[in-house]
PDB file of C-alpha atoms and ligand atoms in Angstrom:
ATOM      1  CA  UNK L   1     115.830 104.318 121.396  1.00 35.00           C
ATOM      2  CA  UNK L   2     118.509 104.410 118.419  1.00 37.00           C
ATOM      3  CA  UNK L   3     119.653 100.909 117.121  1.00 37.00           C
ATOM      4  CA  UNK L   4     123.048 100.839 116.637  1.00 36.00           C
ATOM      5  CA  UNK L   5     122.930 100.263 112.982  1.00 36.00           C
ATOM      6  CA  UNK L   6     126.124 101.553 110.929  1.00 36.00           C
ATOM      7  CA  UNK L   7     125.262 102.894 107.706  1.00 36.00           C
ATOM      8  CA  UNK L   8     126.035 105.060 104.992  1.00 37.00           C
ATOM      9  CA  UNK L   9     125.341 103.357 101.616  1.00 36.00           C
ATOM     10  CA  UNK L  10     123.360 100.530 101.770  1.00 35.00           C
ATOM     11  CA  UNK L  11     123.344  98.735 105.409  1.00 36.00           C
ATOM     12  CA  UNK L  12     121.758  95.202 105.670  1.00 38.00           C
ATOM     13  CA  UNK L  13     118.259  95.669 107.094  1.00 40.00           C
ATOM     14  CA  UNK L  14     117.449  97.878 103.866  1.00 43.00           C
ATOM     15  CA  UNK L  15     119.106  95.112 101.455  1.00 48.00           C
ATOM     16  CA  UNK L  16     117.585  92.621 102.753  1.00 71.00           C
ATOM     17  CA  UNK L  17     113.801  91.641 101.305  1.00 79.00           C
ATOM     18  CA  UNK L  18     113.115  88.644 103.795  1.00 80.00           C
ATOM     19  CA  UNK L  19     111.861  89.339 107.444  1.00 77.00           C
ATOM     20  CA  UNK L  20     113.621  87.582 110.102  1.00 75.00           C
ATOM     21  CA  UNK L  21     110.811  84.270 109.737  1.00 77.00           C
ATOM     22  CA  UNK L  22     111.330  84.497 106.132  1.00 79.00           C
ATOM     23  CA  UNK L  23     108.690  86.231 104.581  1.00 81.00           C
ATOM     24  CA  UNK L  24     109.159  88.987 102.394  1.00 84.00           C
ATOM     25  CA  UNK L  25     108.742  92.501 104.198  1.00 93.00           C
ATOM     26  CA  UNK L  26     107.080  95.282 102.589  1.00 96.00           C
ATOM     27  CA  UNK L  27     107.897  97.609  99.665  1.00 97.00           C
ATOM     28  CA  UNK L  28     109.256 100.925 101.280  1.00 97.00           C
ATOM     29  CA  UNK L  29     108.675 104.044  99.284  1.00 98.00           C
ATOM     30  CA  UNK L  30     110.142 107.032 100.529  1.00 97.00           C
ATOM     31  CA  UNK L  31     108.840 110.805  99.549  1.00 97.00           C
ATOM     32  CA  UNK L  32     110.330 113.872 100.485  1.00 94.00           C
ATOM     33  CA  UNK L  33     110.831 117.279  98.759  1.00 93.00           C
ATOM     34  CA  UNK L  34     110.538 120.783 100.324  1.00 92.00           C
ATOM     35  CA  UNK L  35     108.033 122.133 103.081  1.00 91.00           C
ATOM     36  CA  UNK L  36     104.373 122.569 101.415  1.00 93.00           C
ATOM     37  CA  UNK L  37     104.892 121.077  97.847  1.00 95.00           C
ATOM     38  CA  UNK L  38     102.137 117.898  98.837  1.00 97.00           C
ATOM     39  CA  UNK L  39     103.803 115.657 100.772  1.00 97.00           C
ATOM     40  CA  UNK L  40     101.382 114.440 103.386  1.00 97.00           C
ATOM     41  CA  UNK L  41      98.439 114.926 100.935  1.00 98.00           C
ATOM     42  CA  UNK L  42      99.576 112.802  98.359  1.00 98.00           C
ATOM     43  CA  UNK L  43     100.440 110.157 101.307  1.00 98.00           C
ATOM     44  CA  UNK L  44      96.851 110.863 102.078  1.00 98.00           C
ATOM     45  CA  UNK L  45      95.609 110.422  98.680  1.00 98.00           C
ATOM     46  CA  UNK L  46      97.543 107.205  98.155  1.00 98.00           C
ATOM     47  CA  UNK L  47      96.335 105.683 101.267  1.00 98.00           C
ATOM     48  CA  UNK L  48      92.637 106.769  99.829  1.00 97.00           C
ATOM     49  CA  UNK L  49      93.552 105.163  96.708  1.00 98.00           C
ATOM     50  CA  UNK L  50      95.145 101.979  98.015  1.00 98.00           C
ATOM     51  CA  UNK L  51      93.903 100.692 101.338  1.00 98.00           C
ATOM     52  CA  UNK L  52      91.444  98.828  99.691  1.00 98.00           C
ATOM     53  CA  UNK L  53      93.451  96.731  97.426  1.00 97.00           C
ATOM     54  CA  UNK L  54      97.402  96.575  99.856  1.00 97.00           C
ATOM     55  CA  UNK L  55      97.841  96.318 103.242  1.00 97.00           C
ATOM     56  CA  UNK L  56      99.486  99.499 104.033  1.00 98.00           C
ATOM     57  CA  UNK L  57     101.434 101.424 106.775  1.00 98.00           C
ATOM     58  CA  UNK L  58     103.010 105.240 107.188  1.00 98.00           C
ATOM     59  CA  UNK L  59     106.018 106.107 108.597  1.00 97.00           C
ATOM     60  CA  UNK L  60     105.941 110.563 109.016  1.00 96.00           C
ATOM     61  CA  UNK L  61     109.049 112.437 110.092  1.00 92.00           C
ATOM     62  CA  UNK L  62     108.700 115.860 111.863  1.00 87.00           C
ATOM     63  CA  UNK L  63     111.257 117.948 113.444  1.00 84.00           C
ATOM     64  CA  UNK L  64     109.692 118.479 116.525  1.00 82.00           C
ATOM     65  CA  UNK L  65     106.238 117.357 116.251  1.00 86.00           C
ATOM     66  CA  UNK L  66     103.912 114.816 115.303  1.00 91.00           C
ATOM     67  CA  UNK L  67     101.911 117.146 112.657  1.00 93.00           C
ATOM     68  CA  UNK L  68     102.129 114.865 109.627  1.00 95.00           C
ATOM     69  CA  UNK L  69     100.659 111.921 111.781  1.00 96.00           C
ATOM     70  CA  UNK L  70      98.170 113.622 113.403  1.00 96.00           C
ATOM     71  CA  UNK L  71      96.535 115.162 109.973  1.00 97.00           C
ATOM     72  CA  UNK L  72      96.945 111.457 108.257  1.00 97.00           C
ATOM     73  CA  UNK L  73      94.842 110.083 111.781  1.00 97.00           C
ATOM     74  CA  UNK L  74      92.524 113.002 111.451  1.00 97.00           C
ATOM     75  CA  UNK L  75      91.553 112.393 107.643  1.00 96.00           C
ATOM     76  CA  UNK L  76      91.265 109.020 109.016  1.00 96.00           C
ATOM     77  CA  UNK L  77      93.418 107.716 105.500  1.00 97.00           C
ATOM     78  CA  UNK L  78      94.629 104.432 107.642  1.00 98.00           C
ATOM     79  CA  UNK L  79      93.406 102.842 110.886  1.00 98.00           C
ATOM     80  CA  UNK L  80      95.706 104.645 113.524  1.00 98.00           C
ATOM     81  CA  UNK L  81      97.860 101.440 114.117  1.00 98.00           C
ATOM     82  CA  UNK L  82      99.204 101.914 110.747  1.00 98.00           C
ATOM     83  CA  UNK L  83     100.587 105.320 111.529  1.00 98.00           C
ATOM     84  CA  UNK L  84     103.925 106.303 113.120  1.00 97.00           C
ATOM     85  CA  UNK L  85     105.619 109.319 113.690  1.00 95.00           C
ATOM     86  CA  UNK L  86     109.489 109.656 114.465  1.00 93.00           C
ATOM     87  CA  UNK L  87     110.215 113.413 115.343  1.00 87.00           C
ATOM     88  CA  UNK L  88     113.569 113.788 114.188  1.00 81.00           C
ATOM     89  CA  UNK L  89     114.703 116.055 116.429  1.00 79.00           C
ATOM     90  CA  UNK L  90     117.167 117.444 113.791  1.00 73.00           C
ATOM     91  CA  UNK L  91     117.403 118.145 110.510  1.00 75.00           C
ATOM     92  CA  UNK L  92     114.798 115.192 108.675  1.00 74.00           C
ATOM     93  CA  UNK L  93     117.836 115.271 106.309  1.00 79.00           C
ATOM     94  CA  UNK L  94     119.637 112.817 108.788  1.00 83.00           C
ATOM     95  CA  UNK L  95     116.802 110.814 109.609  1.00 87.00           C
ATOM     96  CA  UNK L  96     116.388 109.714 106.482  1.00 87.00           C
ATOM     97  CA  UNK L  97     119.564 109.745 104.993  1.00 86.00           C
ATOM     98  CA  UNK L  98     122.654 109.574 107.637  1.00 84.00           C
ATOM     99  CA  UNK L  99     121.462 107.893 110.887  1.00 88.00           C
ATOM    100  CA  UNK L 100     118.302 106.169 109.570  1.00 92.00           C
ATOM    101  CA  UNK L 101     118.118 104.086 112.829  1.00 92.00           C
ATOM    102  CA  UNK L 102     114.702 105.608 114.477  1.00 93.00           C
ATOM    103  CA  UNK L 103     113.031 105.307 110.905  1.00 95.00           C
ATOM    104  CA  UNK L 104     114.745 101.669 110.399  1.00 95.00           C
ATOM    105  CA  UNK L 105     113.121 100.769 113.662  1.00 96.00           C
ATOM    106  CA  UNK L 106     109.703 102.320 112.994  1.00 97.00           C
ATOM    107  CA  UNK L 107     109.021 100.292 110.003  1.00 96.00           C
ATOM    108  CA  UNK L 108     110.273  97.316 111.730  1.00 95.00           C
ATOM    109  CA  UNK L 109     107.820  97.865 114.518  1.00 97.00           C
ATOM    110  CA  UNK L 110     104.941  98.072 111.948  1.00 97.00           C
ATOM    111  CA  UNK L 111     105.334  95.264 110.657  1.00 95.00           C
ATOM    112  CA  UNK L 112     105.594  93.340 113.779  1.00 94.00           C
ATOM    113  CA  UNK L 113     102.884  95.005 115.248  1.00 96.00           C
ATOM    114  CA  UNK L 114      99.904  95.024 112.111  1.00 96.00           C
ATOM    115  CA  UNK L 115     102.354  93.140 109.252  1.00 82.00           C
ATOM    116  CA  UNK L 116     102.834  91.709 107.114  1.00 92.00           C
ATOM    117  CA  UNK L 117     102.350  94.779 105.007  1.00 96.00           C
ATOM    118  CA  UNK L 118     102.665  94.941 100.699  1.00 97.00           C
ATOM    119  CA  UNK L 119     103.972  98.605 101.261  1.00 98.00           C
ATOM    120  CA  UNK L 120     105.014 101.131 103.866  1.00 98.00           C
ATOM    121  CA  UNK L 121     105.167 105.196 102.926  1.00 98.00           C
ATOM    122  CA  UNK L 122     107.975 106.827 104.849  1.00 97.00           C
ATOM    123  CA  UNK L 123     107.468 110.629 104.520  1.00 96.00           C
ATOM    124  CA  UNK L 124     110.235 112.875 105.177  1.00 92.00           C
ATOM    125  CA  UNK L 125     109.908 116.647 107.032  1.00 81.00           C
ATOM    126  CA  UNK L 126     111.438 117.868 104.256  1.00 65.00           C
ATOM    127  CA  UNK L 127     113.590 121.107 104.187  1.00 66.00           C
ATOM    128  CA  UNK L 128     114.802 121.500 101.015  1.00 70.00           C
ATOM    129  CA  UNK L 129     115.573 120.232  97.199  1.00 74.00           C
ATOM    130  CA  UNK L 130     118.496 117.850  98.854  1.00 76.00           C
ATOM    131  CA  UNK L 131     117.080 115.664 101.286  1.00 78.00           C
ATOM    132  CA  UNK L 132     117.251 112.289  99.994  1.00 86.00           C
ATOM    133  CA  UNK L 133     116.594 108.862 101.575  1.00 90.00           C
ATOM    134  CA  UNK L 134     118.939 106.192 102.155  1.00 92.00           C
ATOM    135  CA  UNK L 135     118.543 103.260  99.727  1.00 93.00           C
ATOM    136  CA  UNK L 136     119.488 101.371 103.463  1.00 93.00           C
ATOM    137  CA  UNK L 137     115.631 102.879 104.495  1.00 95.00           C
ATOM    138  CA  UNK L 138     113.499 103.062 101.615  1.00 96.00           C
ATOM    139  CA  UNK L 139     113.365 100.923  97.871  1.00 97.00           C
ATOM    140  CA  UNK L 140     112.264 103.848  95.938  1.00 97.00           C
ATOM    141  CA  UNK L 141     111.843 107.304  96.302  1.00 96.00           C
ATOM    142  CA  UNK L 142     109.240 109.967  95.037  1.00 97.00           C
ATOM    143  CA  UNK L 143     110.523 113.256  95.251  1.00 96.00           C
ATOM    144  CA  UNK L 144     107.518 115.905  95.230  1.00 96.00           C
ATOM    145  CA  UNK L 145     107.665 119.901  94.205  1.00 96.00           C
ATOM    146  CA  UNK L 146     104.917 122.052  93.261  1.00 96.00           C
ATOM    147  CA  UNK L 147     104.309 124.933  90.658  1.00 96.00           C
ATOM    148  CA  UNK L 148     103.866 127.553  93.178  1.00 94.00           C
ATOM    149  CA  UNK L 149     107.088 126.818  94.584  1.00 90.00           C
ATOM    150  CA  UNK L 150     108.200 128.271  91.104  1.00 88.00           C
ATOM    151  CA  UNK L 151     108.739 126.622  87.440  1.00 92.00           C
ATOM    152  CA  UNK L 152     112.465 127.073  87.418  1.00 93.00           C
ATOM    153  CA  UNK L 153     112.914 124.615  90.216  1.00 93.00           C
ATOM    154  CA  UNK L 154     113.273 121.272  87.428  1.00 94.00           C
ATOM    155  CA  UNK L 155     115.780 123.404  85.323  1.00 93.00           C
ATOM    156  CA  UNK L 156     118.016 123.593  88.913  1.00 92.00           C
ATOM    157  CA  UNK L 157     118.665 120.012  89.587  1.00 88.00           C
ATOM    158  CA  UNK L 158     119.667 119.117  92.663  1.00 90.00           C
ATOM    159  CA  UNK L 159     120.004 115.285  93.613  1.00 91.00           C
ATOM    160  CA  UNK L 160     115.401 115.056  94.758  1.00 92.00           C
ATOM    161  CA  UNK L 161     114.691 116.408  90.867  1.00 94.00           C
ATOM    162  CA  UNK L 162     117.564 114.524  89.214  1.00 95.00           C
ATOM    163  CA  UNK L 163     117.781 111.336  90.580  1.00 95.00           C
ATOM    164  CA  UNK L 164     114.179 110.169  92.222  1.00 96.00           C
ATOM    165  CA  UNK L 165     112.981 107.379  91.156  1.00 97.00           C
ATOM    166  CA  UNK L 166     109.642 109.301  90.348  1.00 98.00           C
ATOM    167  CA  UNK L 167     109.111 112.919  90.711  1.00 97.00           C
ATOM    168  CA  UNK L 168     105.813 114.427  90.812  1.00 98.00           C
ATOM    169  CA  UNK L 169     105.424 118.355  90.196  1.00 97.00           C
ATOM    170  CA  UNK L 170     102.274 119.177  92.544  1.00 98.00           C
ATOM    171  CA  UNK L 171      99.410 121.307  92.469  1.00 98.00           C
ATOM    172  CA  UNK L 172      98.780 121.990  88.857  1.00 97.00           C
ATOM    173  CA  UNK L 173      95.667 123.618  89.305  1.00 97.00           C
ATOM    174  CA  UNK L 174      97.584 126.743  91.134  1.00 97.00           C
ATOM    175  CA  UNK L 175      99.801 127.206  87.597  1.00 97.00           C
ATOM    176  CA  UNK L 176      97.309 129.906  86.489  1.00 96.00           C
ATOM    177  CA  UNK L 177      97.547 131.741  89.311  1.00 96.00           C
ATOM    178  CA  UNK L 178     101.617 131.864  89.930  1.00 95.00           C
ATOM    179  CA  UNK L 179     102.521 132.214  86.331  1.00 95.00           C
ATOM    180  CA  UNK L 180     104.315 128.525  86.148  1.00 95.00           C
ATOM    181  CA  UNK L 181     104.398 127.116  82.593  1.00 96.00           C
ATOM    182  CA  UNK L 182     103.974 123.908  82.902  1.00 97.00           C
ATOM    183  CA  UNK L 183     105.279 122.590  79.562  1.00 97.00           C
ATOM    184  CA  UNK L 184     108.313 124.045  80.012  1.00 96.00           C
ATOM    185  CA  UNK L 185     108.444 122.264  83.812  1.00 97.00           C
ATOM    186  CA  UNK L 186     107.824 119.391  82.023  1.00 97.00           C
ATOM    187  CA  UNK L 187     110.682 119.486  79.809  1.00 97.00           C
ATOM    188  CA  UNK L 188     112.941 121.112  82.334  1.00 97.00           C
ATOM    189  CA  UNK L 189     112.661 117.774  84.224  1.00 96.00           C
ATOM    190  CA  UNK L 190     113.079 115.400  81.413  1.00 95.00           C
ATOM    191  CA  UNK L 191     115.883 116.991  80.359  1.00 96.00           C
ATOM    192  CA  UNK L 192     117.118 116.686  83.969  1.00 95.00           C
ATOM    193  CA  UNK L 193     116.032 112.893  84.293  1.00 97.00           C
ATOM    194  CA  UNK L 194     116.222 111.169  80.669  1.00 94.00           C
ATOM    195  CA  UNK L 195     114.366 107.758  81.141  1.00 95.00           C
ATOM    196  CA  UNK L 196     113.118 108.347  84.825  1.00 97.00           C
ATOM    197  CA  UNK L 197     109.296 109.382  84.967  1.00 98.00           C
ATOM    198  CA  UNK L 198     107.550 112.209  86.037  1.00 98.00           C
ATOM    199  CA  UNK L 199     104.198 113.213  86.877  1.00 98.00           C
ATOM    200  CA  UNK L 200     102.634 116.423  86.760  1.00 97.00           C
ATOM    201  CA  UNK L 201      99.522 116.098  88.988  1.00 98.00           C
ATOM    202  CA  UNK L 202      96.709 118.300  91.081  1.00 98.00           C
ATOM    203  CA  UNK L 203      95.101 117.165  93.865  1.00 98.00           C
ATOM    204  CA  UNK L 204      92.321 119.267  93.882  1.00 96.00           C
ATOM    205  CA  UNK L 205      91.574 117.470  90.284  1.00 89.00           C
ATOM    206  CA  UNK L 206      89.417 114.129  90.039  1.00 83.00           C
ATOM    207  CA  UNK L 207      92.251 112.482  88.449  1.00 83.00           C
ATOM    208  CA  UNK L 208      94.404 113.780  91.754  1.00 95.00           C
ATOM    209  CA  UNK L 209      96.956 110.673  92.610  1.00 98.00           C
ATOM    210  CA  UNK L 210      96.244 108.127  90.071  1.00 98.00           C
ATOM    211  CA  UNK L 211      99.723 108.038  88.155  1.00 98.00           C
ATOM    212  CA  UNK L 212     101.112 107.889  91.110  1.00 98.00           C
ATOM    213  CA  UNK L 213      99.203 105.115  92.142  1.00 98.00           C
ATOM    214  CA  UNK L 214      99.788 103.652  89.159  1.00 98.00           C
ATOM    215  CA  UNK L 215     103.565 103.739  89.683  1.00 98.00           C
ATOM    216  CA  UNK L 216     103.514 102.541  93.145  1.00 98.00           C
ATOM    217  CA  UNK L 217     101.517  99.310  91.427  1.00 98.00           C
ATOM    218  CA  UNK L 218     104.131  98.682  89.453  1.00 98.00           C
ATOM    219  CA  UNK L 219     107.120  99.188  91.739  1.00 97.00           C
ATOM    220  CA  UNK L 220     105.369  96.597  94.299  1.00 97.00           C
ATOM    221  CA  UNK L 221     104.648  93.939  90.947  1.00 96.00           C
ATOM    222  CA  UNK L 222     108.294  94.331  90.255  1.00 95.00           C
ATOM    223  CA  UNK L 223     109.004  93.552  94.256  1.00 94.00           C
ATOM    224  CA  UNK L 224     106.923  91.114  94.658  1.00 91.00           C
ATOM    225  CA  UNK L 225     107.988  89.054  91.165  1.00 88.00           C
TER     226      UNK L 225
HETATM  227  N1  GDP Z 301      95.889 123.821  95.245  1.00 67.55           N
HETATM  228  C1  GDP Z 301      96.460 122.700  95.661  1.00 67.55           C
HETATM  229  N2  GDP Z 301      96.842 122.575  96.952  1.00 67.55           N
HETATM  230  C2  GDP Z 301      97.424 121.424  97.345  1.00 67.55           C
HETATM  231  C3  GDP Z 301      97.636 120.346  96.463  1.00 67.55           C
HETATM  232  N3  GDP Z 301      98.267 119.361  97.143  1.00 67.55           N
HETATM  233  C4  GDP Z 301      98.412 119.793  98.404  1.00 67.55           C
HETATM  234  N4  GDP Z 301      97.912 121.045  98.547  1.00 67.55           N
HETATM  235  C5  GDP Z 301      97.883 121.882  99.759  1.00 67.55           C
HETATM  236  O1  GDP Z 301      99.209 122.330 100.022  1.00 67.55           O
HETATM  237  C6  GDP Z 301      99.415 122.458 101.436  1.00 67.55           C
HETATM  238  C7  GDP Z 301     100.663 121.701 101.862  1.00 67.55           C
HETATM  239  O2  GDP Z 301     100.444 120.325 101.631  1.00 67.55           O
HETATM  240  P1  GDP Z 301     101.165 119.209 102.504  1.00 67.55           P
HETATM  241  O3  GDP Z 301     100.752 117.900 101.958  1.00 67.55           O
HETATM  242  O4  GDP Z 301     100.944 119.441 103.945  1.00 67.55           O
HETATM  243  O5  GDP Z 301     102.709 119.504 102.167  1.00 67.55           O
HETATM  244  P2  GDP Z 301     104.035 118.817 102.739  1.00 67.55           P
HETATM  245  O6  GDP Z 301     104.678 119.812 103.647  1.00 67.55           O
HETATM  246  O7  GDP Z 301     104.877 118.555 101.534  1.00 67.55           O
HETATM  247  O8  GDP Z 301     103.634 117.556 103.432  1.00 67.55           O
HETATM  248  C8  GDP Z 301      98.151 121.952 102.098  1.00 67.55           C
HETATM  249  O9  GDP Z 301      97.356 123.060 102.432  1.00 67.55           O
HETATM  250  C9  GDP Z 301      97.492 121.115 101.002  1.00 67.55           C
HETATM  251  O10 GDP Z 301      96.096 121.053 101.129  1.00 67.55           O
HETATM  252  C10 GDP Z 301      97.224 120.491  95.091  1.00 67.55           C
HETATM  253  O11 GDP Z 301      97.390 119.617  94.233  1.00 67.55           O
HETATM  254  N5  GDP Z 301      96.655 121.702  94.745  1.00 67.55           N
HETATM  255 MG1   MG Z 302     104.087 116.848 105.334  1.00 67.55          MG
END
């Protein structure tokens, strides 16, 4: 079922903001970062938050199963027509970043099938702090960490922290309990990023996903201006 798209860099489907009729496809917005920092629940959480106002789709990426998918269909977060899994069969890393042809032609067959969609989340099975999307897949990418995962994780880089074009540090509510300080995360990042924002968020809070609702607003005003 692979498309024989060459890529590497930025490949024409992903340049290109016009559909094959002419209209303007959705806003992709890529998230990955490592196993268990929030992933799926802030896709979850942003669905919650913006179903009512976009028309929306999800795009998950497994290894070897359809786990992501099936938790978004049983929180019920989008009618299950908006929802597709690719299992990547490898290492996510590629399916989002080298041979991007099975998540290329998932969001492709979303819109088709329930388009035309403002905006289409493409979460990736992440694996670790390197896994970052193809600009040829996504527009814009949130990378997501989490204070348990430990608060020395901004001050170590790697291309997810340093170059996202928003990274959220999950699960602030657990900081407390694992000792993370979350000032200092805070400044670790900024330091790592300069102008590019960051948002330190809990899902468990009431607040829970509204920057980052917020952000994904203005991302899609800018894409749609
Ligand atoms: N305490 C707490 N738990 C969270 C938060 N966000 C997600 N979780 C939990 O962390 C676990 C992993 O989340 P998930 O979204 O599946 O991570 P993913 O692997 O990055 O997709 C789940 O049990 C979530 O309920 C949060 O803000 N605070
Ligand atoms: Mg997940």
């Amino acid at each position: 079922m692979h498309l024989d798209h060459t890529h590497h860099g930025a490949p024409a489907v992903g340049a290109d903001a016009r559909r094959p009729d002419g209209t303007r496809r959705a806003l992709r917005v890529g998230l990955g970062g490592p196993v268990g920092s929030g992933k799926t629940a802030t896709v979850a959480a942003l669905c919650r938050a913006l179903r009512d106002e976009l028309s929306l789709a999800v795009v998950t990426n497994d290894i070897y199963t359809r786990e992501d998918a099936e938790f978004l269909l049983r929180e019920a977060v989008l009618p299950p027509e908006r929802i597709s899994a690719v299992e990547t069969g490898a290492c996510p890393h590629t399916a989002i970043r080298d041979d991007i042809s099975a998540n290329l032609e998932a969001v492709e067959d979303l819109e088709d099938e329930v388009g035309p969609l403002d905006l289409i989340l493409v979460e990736s099975g992440g694996d670790n702090l390197t896994a970052t999307f193809s600009k040829g897949l996504v527009d814009a990418q949130v990378f997501v960490i989490d204070v348990a995962g430990g608060d020395d994780i901004p001050r170590k880089g790697g291309p997810g922290v340093t170059t996202a074009d928003l990274l959220v540090v999950n699960k602030t509510d657990l900081a407390p309990y694992v000792g993370s300080d979350l000032a200092r995360m805070a400044a670790d990042a900024k330091a790592q990023r300069g102008e590019l924002p960051v948002v330190l968020q809990s899902l468990r809070a009431g607040d829970g996903v509204a920057d980052v609702a917020a952000w994904v607003r203005g991302r899609l005003a800018e894409w749609t201006a």
